[in-house]
Tab-separated table of C-alpha atoms in Angstrom:
chain	number	residue	atom	x	y	z
A	26	MET	CA	160.802	163.164	111.650
A	27	GLU	CA	163.067	163.201	114.673
A	28	PRO	CA	162.850	160.347	117.068
A	29	SER	CA	161.244	161.114	120.368
A	30	GLY	CA	163.319	161.325	123.538
A	31	GLU	CA	161.729	158.181	124.838
A	32	THR	CA	162.741	156.252	121.804
A	33	SER	CA	166.266	157.625	121.713
A	34	GLY	CA	166.868	156.997	125.431
A	35	GLU	CA	166.094	153.267	125.275
A	36	VAL	CA	168.425	150.496	124.234
A	37	SER	CA	167.043	147.653	122.169
A	38	GLU	CA	167.109	144.151	123.557
A	39	PRO	CA	169.851	142.938	121.185
A	40	GLU	CA	172.080	145.840	122.184
A	41	ARG	CA	171.514	145.124	125.901
A	42	LEU	CA	172.625	141.570	125.316
A	43	HIS	CA	176.089	142.677	124.236
A	44	LYS	CA	176.547	145.486	126.705
A	45	ARG	CA	175.313	144.014	129.942
A	46	SER	CA	177.491	141.576	131.849
A	47	PHE	CA	175.885	138.520	133.320
A	48	SER	CA	176.837	135.471	135.348
A	49	HIS	CA	177.003	132.021	133.792
A	50	SER	CA	176.261	130.380	137.077
A	51	SER	CA	173.225	128.147	136.941
A	52	ASP	CA	172.086	129.153	140.431
A	53	ARG	CA	172.094	132.923	139.821
A	54	CYS	CA	170.467	133.814	136.482
A	55	ASP	CA	168.971	137.229	135.677
A	56	SER	CA	165.287	136.772	135.048
A	57	LYS	CA	165.449	139.447	132.394
A	58	SER	CA	168.318	137.834	130.521
A	59	PRO	CA	167.460	135.862	127.394
A	60	PRO	CA	168.362	132.155	127.099
A	61	LEU	CA	172.065	131.525	126.577
A	62	PRO	CA	173.312	130.414	123.186
A	63	LYS	CA	173.730	126.657	122.933
A	64	ARG	CA	177.517	126.828	122.989
A	65	HIS	CA	177.406	128.718	126.316
A	66	GLN	CA	174.944	126.419	128.009
A	67	GLN	CA	176.067	124.275	130.958
A	68	LEU	CA	177.360	120.833	130.015
A	69	PRO	CA	175.327	117.940	131.398
A	70	ILE	CA	176.872	116.398	134.484
A	71	PRO	CA	176.358	112.637	134.764
A	72	SER	CA	174.931	111.422	138.008
A	73	THR	CA	177.442	109.106	139.629
A	74	PRO	CA	177.843	107.821	143.165
A	75	GLY	CA	179.618	110.303	145.344
A	76	HIS	CA	179.113	113.254	142.916
A	77	SER	CA	176.783	116.144	143.600
A	78	LEU	CA	174.829	117.766	140.795
A	79	GLU	CA	175.217	121.104	142.551
A	80	LEU	CA	178.489	122.691	141.457
A	81	SER	CA	180.893	124.352	143.841
A	82	PRO	CA	180.961	128.160	143.676
A	83	LYS	CA	184.449	128.048	142.201
A	84	TYR	CA	183.066	126.528	138.989
A	85	THR	CA	181.574	129.757	137.652
A	86	GLY	CA	182.816	129.567	134.108
A	87	ILE	CA	182.660	127.247	131.152
A	88	LYS	CA	186.183	126.033	131.895
A	89	GLY	CA	185.135	125.117	135.428
A	90	ARG	CA	182.182	123.123	134.166
A	91	VAL	CA	184.365	121.176	131.732
A	92	GLU	CA	186.892	120.360	134.459
A	93	ASP	CA	184.112	119.219	136.774
A	94	TRP	CA	182.722	116.957	134.066
A	95	LEU	CA	186.136	115.425	133.416
A	96	GLN	CA	186.667	114.839	137.132
A	97	SER	CA	183.298	113.102	137.412
A	98	THR	CA	184.275	110.835	134.513
A	99	ARG	CA	187.469	109.818	136.276
A	100	SER	CA	185.603	108.997	139.442
A	101	ARG	CA	183.451	106.565	137.478
A	102	ARG	CA	186.493	104.245	137.270
A	103	LYS	CA	185.402	102.862	140.641
A	104	SER	CA	182.259	101.488	139.047
A	105	CYS	CA	184.190	99.394	136.501
A	106	PRO	CA	184.109	95.689	137.350
A	107	ALA	CA	187.170	94.430	139.206
A	108	ARG	CA	187.601	91.644	136.702
A	109	LEU	CA	188.497	94.233	134.051
A	110	GLU	CA	191.739	94.954	135.898
A	111	GLY	CA	193.857	92.628	133.788
A	112	LYS	CA	195.434	91.982	130.427
A	113	ASP	CA	192.704	89.867	128.909
A	114	PRO	CA	192.245	90.686	125.172
A	115	ASP	CA	188.479	90.965	125.633
A	116	PHE	CA	189.014	93.485	128.392
A	117	GLN	CA	191.376	95.558	126.288
A	118	LYS	CA	188.852	95.678	123.442
A	119	LEU	CA	186.092	96.664	125.870
A	120	GLN	CA	188.332	99.254	127.458
A	121	ARG	CA	188.915	100.977	124.114
A	122	THR	CA	185.175	100.987	123.439
A	123	LEU	CA	184.390	102.471	126.829
A	124	ALA	CA	187.097	105.082	126.371
A	125	ARG	CA	185.499	106.281	123.146
A	126	SER	CA	182.139	106.577	124.843
A	127	ASP	CA	183.635	108.283	127.905
A	128	SER	CA	182.296	105.592	130.192
A	129	CYS	CA	185.689	104.517	131.582
A	130	PRO	CA	189.101	106.159	131.418
A	131	SER	CA	191.286	105.062	128.513
A	132	GLN	CA	194.272	104.430	130.787
A	133	PRO	CA	194.482	103.267	134.373
A	134	GLU	CA	195.391	105.874	136.924
A	135	THR	CA	198.880	105.648	138.369
A	136	SER	CA	198.080	107.378	141.632
A	137	ASN	CA	196.179	106.164	144.624
A	138	ALA	CA	193.754	109.069	144.568
A	139	ASP	CA	190.942	107.062	143.006
A	140	ALA	CA	191.896	103.620	144.310
A	141	GLY	CA	189.122	102.825	146.712
A	142	ASP	CA	186.968	100.005	147.874
A	143	GLY	CA	189.980	97.687	148.194
A	144	GLN	CA	191.040	98.094	144.541
A	145	ARG	CA	194.501	99.267	143.528
A	146	PRO	CA	195.647	100.780	140.227
A	147	LEU	CA	196.947	98.173	137.813
A	148	LEU	CA	200.245	99.927	137.118
A	149	GLU	CA	200.964	100.206	140.831
A	150	VAL	CA	200.385	96.456	141.267
A	151	LEU	CA	202.659	95.646	138.314
A	152	ARG	CA	205.410	97.878	139.667
A	153	GLU	CA	205.163	96.224	143.070
A	154	MET	CA	205.365	92.767	141.466
A	155	SER	CA	208.488	93.847	139.581
A	156	ARG	CA	210.102	95.141	142.769
A	157	SER	CA	209.261	91.887	144.583
A	158	ARG	CA	210.755	89.823	141.761
A	159	GLN	CA	213.970	91.857	141.820
A	160	GLN	CA	214.194	91.526	145.596
A	161	SER	CA	213.669	87.765	145.340
A	162	GLN	CA	216.446	87.500	142.758
A	163	LYS	CA	218.804	89.437	145.025
A	164	GLN	CA	218.002	87.157	147.948
A	165	SER	CA	218.494	84.072	145.773
A	166	PHE	CA	221.872	85.341	144.628
A	167	GLY	CA	222.870	86.125	148.186
A	168	ALA	CA	221.873	82.642	149.361
A	169	SER	CA	224.074	81.040	146.720
A	170	SER	CA	227.134	83.061	147.597
A	171	ILE	CA	229.928	81.855	149.840
A	172	THR	CA	229.506	83.533	153.217
A	173	SER	CA	231.601	83.354	156.320
A	174	GLY	CA	230.349	82.587	159.789
A	175	HIS	CA	229.497	79.461	161.727
A	176	ASN	CA	225.766	79.839	161.052
A	177	ALA	CA	226.082	80.091	157.260
A	178	ARG	CA	226.608	77.065	155.060
A	179	SER	CA	228.096	77.232	151.596
A	180	VAL	CA	226.392	75.945	148.463
A	181	THR	CA	227.945	73.183	146.357
A	182	GLY	CA	227.052	74.872	143.064
A	183	ASN	CA	228.961	78.048	143.859
A	184	PRO	CA	232.129	78.581	141.769
A	185	ASP	CA	234.125	79.108	144.971
A	186	TYR	CA	233.040	75.873	146.651
A	187	ARG	CA	236.245	74.045	145.708
A	188	SER	CA	238.043	76.574	147.902
A	189	VAL	CA	235.715	75.732	150.795
A	190	LEU	CA	236.484	72.034	150.332
A	191	ARG	CA	240.230	72.641	150.363
A	192	ASN	CA	240.150	74.922	153.399
A	193	ASN	CA	238.213	72.269	155.314
A	194	GLY	CA	240.750	69.581	154.479
A	195	ILE	CA	239.224	67.904	151.369
A	196	HIS	CA	241.403	67.829	148.254
A	197	MET	CA	240.264	66.834	144.763
A	198	ASP	CA	242.694	64.367	143.190
A	199	HIS	CA	241.819	64.540	139.485
A	200	THR	CA	244.555	62.142	138.365
A	201	GLY	CA	244.559	59.570	141.162
A	202	LYS	CA	248.202	60.256	141.998
A	203	LYS	CA	247.385	60.775	145.677
A	204	ILE	CA	246.271	57.167	146.072
A	205	PRO	CA	248.823	55.464	148.376
A	206	PRO	CA	250.471	52.227	147.168
A	207	GLU	CA	248.616	49.936	149.600
A	208	LEU	CA	245.275	51.362	148.479
A	209	GLN	CA	246.213	51.144	144.804
A	210	SER	CA	247.142	47.488	145.259
A	211	PHE	CA	243.749	46.809	146.823
A	212	LEU	CA	241.913	48.615	144.014
A	213	ASP	CA	243.731	46.674	141.318
A	214	SER	CA	243.052	43.320	142.931
A	215	SER	CA	239.526	43.831	144.278
A	216	ILE	CA	237.747	46.705	142.493
A	217	PHE	CA	239.090	46.558	138.930
A	218	LYS	CA	239.070	42.793	138.629
A	219	PRO	CA	236.839	41.223	135.947
A	220	ARG	CA	233.758	39.329	137.014
A	221	SER	CA	233.527	35.598	136.549
A	222	GLU	CA	230.231	35.827	134.669
A	223	PRO	CA	230.092	38.281	131.748
A	224	LEU	CA	226.947	40.242	130.975
A	225	THR	CA	224.510	38.972	128.387
A	226	PRO	CA	224.122	40.916	125.130
A	227	GLU	CA	220.500	41.634	126.066
A	228	ALA	CA	221.558	43.295	129.337
A	229	ILE	CA	224.083	45.480	127.531
A	230	VAL	CA	221.586	46.522	124.849
A	231	ASP	CA	219.021	47.403	127.516
A	232	ALA	CA	221.512	49.635	129.339
A	233	VAL	CA	222.539	51.423	126.136
A	234	GLN	CA	218.922	51.905	125.082
A	235	THR	CA	218.039	53.373	128.469
A	236	ALA	CA	220.982	55.778	128.306
A	237	MET	CA	219.819	57.067	124.918
A	238	GLU	CA	216.203	57.428	126.053
A	239	ILE	CA	217.065	59.619	129.037
A	240	ALA	CA	219.468	61.902	127.154
A	241	ASP	CA	216.991	64.806	126.957
A	242	SER	CA	215.072	64.153	130.150
A	243	LEU	CA	214.888	65.466	133.691
A	244	GLU	CA	217.308	64.481	136.425
A	245	SER	CA	214.768	62.091	137.931
A	246	ASN	CA	214.937	59.957	134.785
A	247	ILE	CA	218.713	59.517	135.136
A	248	TYR	CA	217.833	57.184	138.006
A	249	ASP	CA	216.583	54.725	135.378
A	250	LEU	CA	220.183	53.638	134.856
A	251	GLY	CA	219.939	52.006	138.266
A	252	GLY	CA	217.582	49.447	136.815
A	253	THR	CA	220.100	48.355	134.184
A	254	ALA	CA	223.390	46.471	134.166
A	255	MET	CA	225.229	49.798	134.017
A	256	LEU	CA	224.593	50.646	137.682
A	257	PRO	CA	223.192	47.597	139.492
A	258	PHE	CA	222.759	49.262	142.895
A	259	LYS	CA	219.213	47.991	143.495
A	260	ARG	CA	219.943	44.978	145.671
A	261	ALA	CA	217.940	43.234	148.393
A	262	ASP	CA	221.011	42.824	150.614
A	263	VAL	CA	221.861	46.538	150.625
A	264	GLY	CA	220.193	49.379	152.503
A	265	ARG	CA	219.453	52.223	150.118
A	266	GLY	CA	218.432	55.812	150.820
A	267	GLY	CA	218.572	59.140	149.087
A	268	ASN	CA	217.537	62.786	148.799
A	269	THR	CA	217.518	63.297	152.561
A	270	PRO	CA	219.916	65.623	154.403
A	271	TRP	CA	222.705	63.976	156.360
A	272	TYR	CA	223.858	64.899	159.817
A	273	SER	CA	226.895	67.134	159.676
A	274	ASP	CA	228.674	65.517	162.647
A	275	ASN	CA	230.990	63.500	160.373
A	276	LEU	CA	232.052	66.366	158.121
A	277	PRO	CA	235.653	67.566	158.278
A	278	LYS	CA	235.997	70.949	159.960
A	279	SER	CA	238.792	73.473	160.155
A	280	ASP	CA	239.170	75.572	163.296
A	281	ALA	CA	241.011	78.252	161.348
A	282	TYR	CA	238.420	78.516	158.560
A	283	GLU	CA	234.935	79.721	159.431
A	284	THR	CA	232.866	78.621	156.428
A	285	PRO	CA	231.669	75.034	156.952
A	286	LEU	CA	230.999	72.437	154.289
A	287	ALA	CA	227.554	72.100	152.772
A	288	GLN	CA	225.279	69.582	154.425
A	289	PRO	CA	225.446	66.315	152.433
A	290	LYS	CA	222.334	65.211	150.569
A	291	PRO	CA	223.323	62.569	148.009
A	292	ASP	CA	220.808	61.426	145.420
A	293	ILE	CA	221.460	57.786	146.353
A	294	HIS	CA	223.493	56.246	149.148
A	295	CYS	CA	224.077	52.568	149.851
A	296	GLY	CA	224.981	51.032	153.193
A	297	TYR	CA	224.091	48.182	155.526
A	298	LEU	CA	220.512	47.155	156.229
A	299	THR	CA	218.710	48.487	159.293
A	300	GLY	CA	215.328	47.891	160.882
A	301	GLN	CA	213.483	44.616	160.338
A	302	ARG	CA	215.861	43.543	157.572
A	303	SER	CA	218.981	44.202	159.619
A	304	THR	CA	221.593	41.453	159.854
A	305	TRP	CA	223.286	42.954	162.921
A	306	THR	CA	223.031	41.263	166.309
A	307	ILE	CA	221.284	42.980	169.200
A	308	ALA	CA	224.640	43.868	170.762
A	309	GLU	CA	225.873	45.363	167.491
A	310	ASN	CA	222.643	47.303	167.023
A	311	ALA	CA	222.921	48.588	170.590
A	312	VAL	CA	226.182	50.268	169.626
A	313	ILE	CA	224.927	51.483	166.249
A	314	ASP	CA	221.781	53.002	167.786
A	315	HIS	CA	223.465	54.484	170.858
A	316	GLN	CA	222.734	58.171	171.228
A	317	ARG	CA	226.456	58.944	171.171
A	318	ALA	CA	226.987	57.032	167.927
A	319	LYS	CA	223.762	57.246	165.942
A	320	LYS	CA	224.448	60.494	164.066
A	321	ILE	CA	227.774	59.034	162.960
A	322	THR	CA	226.798	55.444	162.210
A	323	GLN	CA	223.482	56.462	160.592
A	324	PRO	CA	223.945	59.908	159.027
A	325	ALA	CA	220.649	59.558	157.138
A	326	ARG	CA	217.670	57.250	156.831
A	327	GLY	CA	217.858	54.036	154.871
A	328	ASN	CA	221.025	52.357	156.134
A	329	CYS	CA	224.003	52.516	158.463
A	330	PHE	CA	227.698	52.944	157.705
A	331	PRO	CA	227.126	54.029	154.066
A	332	PHE	CA	229.955	53.134	151.693
A	333	PHE	CA	228.738	54.156	148.217
A	334	VAL	CA	227.082	57.435	147.162
A	335	LEU	CA	225.770	58.432	143.740
A	336	GLU	CA	225.039	61.884	142.344
A	337	MET	CA	222.802	62.079	139.263
A	338	LYS	CA	222.876	65.010	136.852
A	339	SER	CA	220.791	65.834	133.780
A	340	GLU	CA	222.797	67.673	131.147
A	341	ALA	CA	219.552	68.660	129.447
A	342	MET	CA	218.582	70.569	132.606
A	343	GLY	CA	222.007	72.160	133.078
A	344	GLY	CA	223.503	69.603	135.471
A	345	THR	CA	227.280	69.144	135.438
A	346	LEU	CA	229.708	66.508	136.656
A	347	TRP	CA	231.698	69.313	138.306
A	348	HIS	CA	228.726	70.061	140.554
A	349	ALA	CA	228.180	66.350	141.223
A	350	GLU	CA	231.796	66.008	142.361
A	351	ASN	CA	231.368	68.907	144.789
A	352	GLN	CA	228.355	67.184	146.310
A	353	ALA	CA	230.015	63.782	146.531
A	354	ALA	CA	233.132	65.222	148.182
A	355	GLY	CA	231.315	65.994	151.424
A	356	SER	CA	229.254	62.809	151.680
A	357	GLY	CA	232.279	60.662	150.760
A	358	ALA	CA	234.383	62.251	153.501
A	359	SER	CA	231.508	61.696	155.931
A	360	CYS	CA	231.532	57.955	155.132
A	361	VAL	CA	235.286	57.833	155.709
A	362	ASN	CA	234.993	59.604	159.050
A	363	ALA	CA	232.350	57.164	160.294
A	364	MET	CA	234.762	54.250	159.893
A	365	ARG	CA	237.646	56.229	161.366
A	366	TRP	CA	235.546	57.132	164.421
A	367	LEU	CA	234.477	53.515	164.977
A	368	TYR	CA	238.085	52.310	164.777
A	369	GLN	CA	239.298	54.942	167.231
A	370	GLU	CA	236.516	54.134	169.707
A	371	ALA	CA	237.186	50.399	169.485
A	372	TYR	CA	241.003	50.421	169.628
A	373	SER	CA	241.773	53.836	171.168
A	374	THR	CA	244.253	54.564	168.411
A	375	ASN	CA	244.403	56.405	165.091
A	376	ASP	CA	246.699	53.886	163.464
A	377	GLN	CA	244.073	52.528	161.071
A	378	PRO	CA	244.938	50.931	157.713
A	379	VAL	CA	243.810	53.256	154.934
A	380	VAL	CA	241.779	50.536	153.192
A	381	GLU	CA	239.506	50.008	156.216
A	382	SER	CA	237.989	53.497	156.050
A	383	ILE	CA	237.585	54.054	152.297
A	384	ALA	CA	234.312	54.880	150.538
A	385	PHE	CA	233.265	55.189	146.897
A	386	SER	CA	231.188	57.587	144.829
A	387	ALA	CA	229.812	57.750	141.288
A	388	CYS	CA	228.902	60.932	139.395
A	389	VAL	CA	226.397	60.029	136.698
A	390	THR	CA	224.964	61.611	133.548
A	391	HIS	CA	223.201	59.939	130.643
A	392	ARG	CA	226.529	59.642	128.785
A	393	GLU	CA	229.159	59.018	131.474
A	394	VAL	CA	229.810	57.521	134.920
A	395	ILE	CA	232.857	58.720	136.883
A	396	PHE	CA	234.037	56.762	139.943
A	397	HIS	CA	236.075	58.162	142.835
A	398	VAL	CA	237.559	56.635	145.965
A	399	HIS	CA	237.483	58.662	149.186
A	400	HIS	CA	240.332	58.091	151.622
A	401	TYR	CA	242.166	59.761	154.483
A	402	SER	CA	245.890	60.468	154.615
A	403	ALA	CA	247.177	60.307	158.191
A	404	ALA	CA	250.539	61.670	157.047
A	405	ASN	CA	248.996	64.852	155.614
A	406	SER	CA	245.852	64.982	157.782
A	407	LEU	CA	243.848	65.433	154.590
A	408	TYR	CA	240.869	63.807	152.914
A	409	TYR	CA	241.242	62.946	149.247
A	410	MET	CA	238.656	62.352	146.555
A	411	SER	CA	240.740	60.476	143.988
A	412	LEU	CA	239.678	59.605	140.473
A	413	LEU	CA	239.297	55.897	139.744
A	414	LYS	CA	237.874	55.502	136.245
A	415	ALA	CA	235.288	56.956	133.880
A	416	PHE	CA	233.006	54.884	131.651
A	417	GLN	CA	230.842	55.743	128.654
A	418	THR	CA	227.263	54.551	129.036
A	419	VAL	CA	226.918	53.466	125.400
A	420	SER	CA	230.178	51.553	125.039
A	421	GLN	CA	231.520	50.467	128.437
A	422	VAL	CA	228.546	48.910	130.179
A	423	GLU	CA	230.300	45.737	131.291
A	424	GLU	CA	233.372	47.545	132.663
A	425	CYS	CA	231.138	49.837	134.700
A	426	ASN	CA	229.112	46.875	135.922
A	427	ASN	CA	232.271	45.173	137.152
A	428	VAL	CA	233.305	48.145	139.298
A	429	VAL	CA	229.866	48.496	140.924
A	430	SER	CA	229.583	44.773	141.606
A	431	ASN	CA	233.086	44.669	143.096
A	432	ILE	CA	232.332	47.633	145.373
A	433	PHE	CA	229.350	45.782	146.836
A	434	GLU	CA	231.322	42.571	147.149
A	435	HIS	CA	234.021	44.332	149.183
A	436	ALA	CA	231.531	46.269	151.347
A	437	LEU	CA	229.401	43.224	152.173
A	438	GLY	CA	232.477	41.081	152.736
A	439	SER	CA	235.696	42.194	154.398
A	440	ARG	CA	234.474	45.710	155.257
A	441	GLN	CA	231.419	44.487	157.150
A	442	ASP	CA	233.475	41.798	158.899
A	443	LYS	CA	235.879	44.456	160.197
A	444	THR	CA	232.930	46.569	161.277
A	445	ARG	CA	231.431	43.698	163.282
A	446	GLU	CA	234.717	43.151	165.114
A	447	GLN	CA	234.873	46.770	166.179
A	448	LEU	CA	231.220	46.911	167.239
A	449	LYS	CA	231.688	43.890	169.511
A	450	LEU	CA	234.540	45.678	171.272
A	451	LEU	CA	232.194	48.538	172.154
A	452	TYR	CA	229.656	46.446	174.063
A	453	PRO	CA	229.359	46.799	176.984
A	454	PHE	CA	229.567	50.510	176.305
A	455	PRO	CA	232.774	52.365	177.169
A	456	ALA	CA	232.643	54.378	180.368
A	457	HIS	CA	233.142	57.679	178.555
A	458	TRP	CA	229.951	57.136	176.546
A	459	LYS	CA	227.855	57.671	179.684
A	460	ALA	CA	225.043	55.525	178.379
A	461	ILE	CA	221.503	56.441	179.292
A	462	ARG	CA	219.146	53.481	178.997
A	463	PRO	CA	215.536	54.576	178.361
A	464	ALA	CA	212.630	52.621	179.783
A	465	SER	CA	211.855	49.623	177.606
A	466	VAL	CA	208.280	48.793	176.642
A	467	MET	CA	209.251	45.273	175.556
A	468	GLY	CA	211.008	44.416	178.811
A	469	PRO	CA	214.723	44.000	179.506
A	470	GLN	CA	216.967	42.284	176.991
A	471	ASN	CA	220.597	41.243	177.148
A	472	PRO	CA	222.304	42.101	173.841
A	473	ALA	CA	225.392	40.126	174.794
A	474	THR	CA	223.455	36.862	174.492
A	475	ASP	CA	222.244	37.605	170.958
A	476	GLU	CA	224.022	35.484	168.375
A	477	ASP	CA	222.958	34.237	164.978
A	478	ASP	CA	219.946	32.137	166.015
A	479	THR	CA	216.850	33.201	167.914
A	480	THR	CA	216.718	29.952	169.902
A	481	LYS	CA	219.699	30.991	171.967
A	482	ASP	CA	218.103	34.384	172.589
A	483	GLN	CA	214.920	32.791	173.902
A	484	ALA	CA	216.907	30.428	176.133
A	485	SER	CA	218.840	33.306	177.644
A	486	ASP	CA	215.610	35.116	178.478
């Protein structure tokens, strides 16, 4: 039996499925088309803020739907808590879990495309931190380099700083051979002499024990030697200061060399008392405090006319005696220049005995103390930092004690007496000082009438 024309002219539904083209778009489906197989059905699109469930016309294929779904997953990174942007182990574990469940991306984006609401990609922040650290290191290196120009100051820790010292007229005398005979005679008789009363065994043991205890400590603990017989600089009759910048007015300068010396800032400096504990007369203080003299006579707080500076270094923290010597060179020359200036103002001459302007310094670590004498050579127009002696903290406590005690004895004796004589010659003030007397709250006073007792002062008033 032949099939009828009606039957032969029709195509079965299964055949029509394979022959007829159709659109996969969800908004234009043929009503006569059967349901799509499961593998061709549209993937579910999660509803997230800022994402529309209605696809753009360009997503007309399965590939477009997959790309749209992936893009919507990336956009969900904005909904992750800000606190997850870090390296916390708990966050990393949670991040891996979320990545498996397609809730958050497995890796942070490196672009700024999805960085919104004030949040920035983690990798971008880390890269910026690295660039900032490198820039900071470059600036730090540049600050520690020797630069030329009147507005740039060199740094004492720079390897080239010894050249800056030399070109500004300060020479390091490592052997003491530059000490002139008259100064050497004074040192032998006054500074290296033994003391009349030897130290007790207990004092020596305490100094040695302290030196051993601070061997591995910070620089601040090196100061503990000042409380022992090794470095007895804590005295009631001495003005003590430290760790404050000095005025640069006293520093040697070279007109032919542009790089100036570093601003002095010794760890400890000892000089004459000022303020309420001062032993100067009113006339002497009037000169010391005069606006023309103050930056020279009092380069820093704590005292006037400093004569002994100390630089402390911790070897455990990388400190070196070489660096300490560089620091002491400037402050020692400043002390020398203060006495030279006072002598020139008082006598109008530069013919000053070398001993009257000297100063001393000590470079200290937990194991060693090195003493230098700072002096000026009029013949060479140079400042010298000459080696005196070096002492071991565990075996030469008494010898070191003798030098420190003798330095104070000289400074509080003949040196201060000479200073008083010169100060008296400068009051009334020289005409070239052009003194400006500010208004006094306490009423007028006559410094010339001030002597050693207050009774005479009251009578003169």
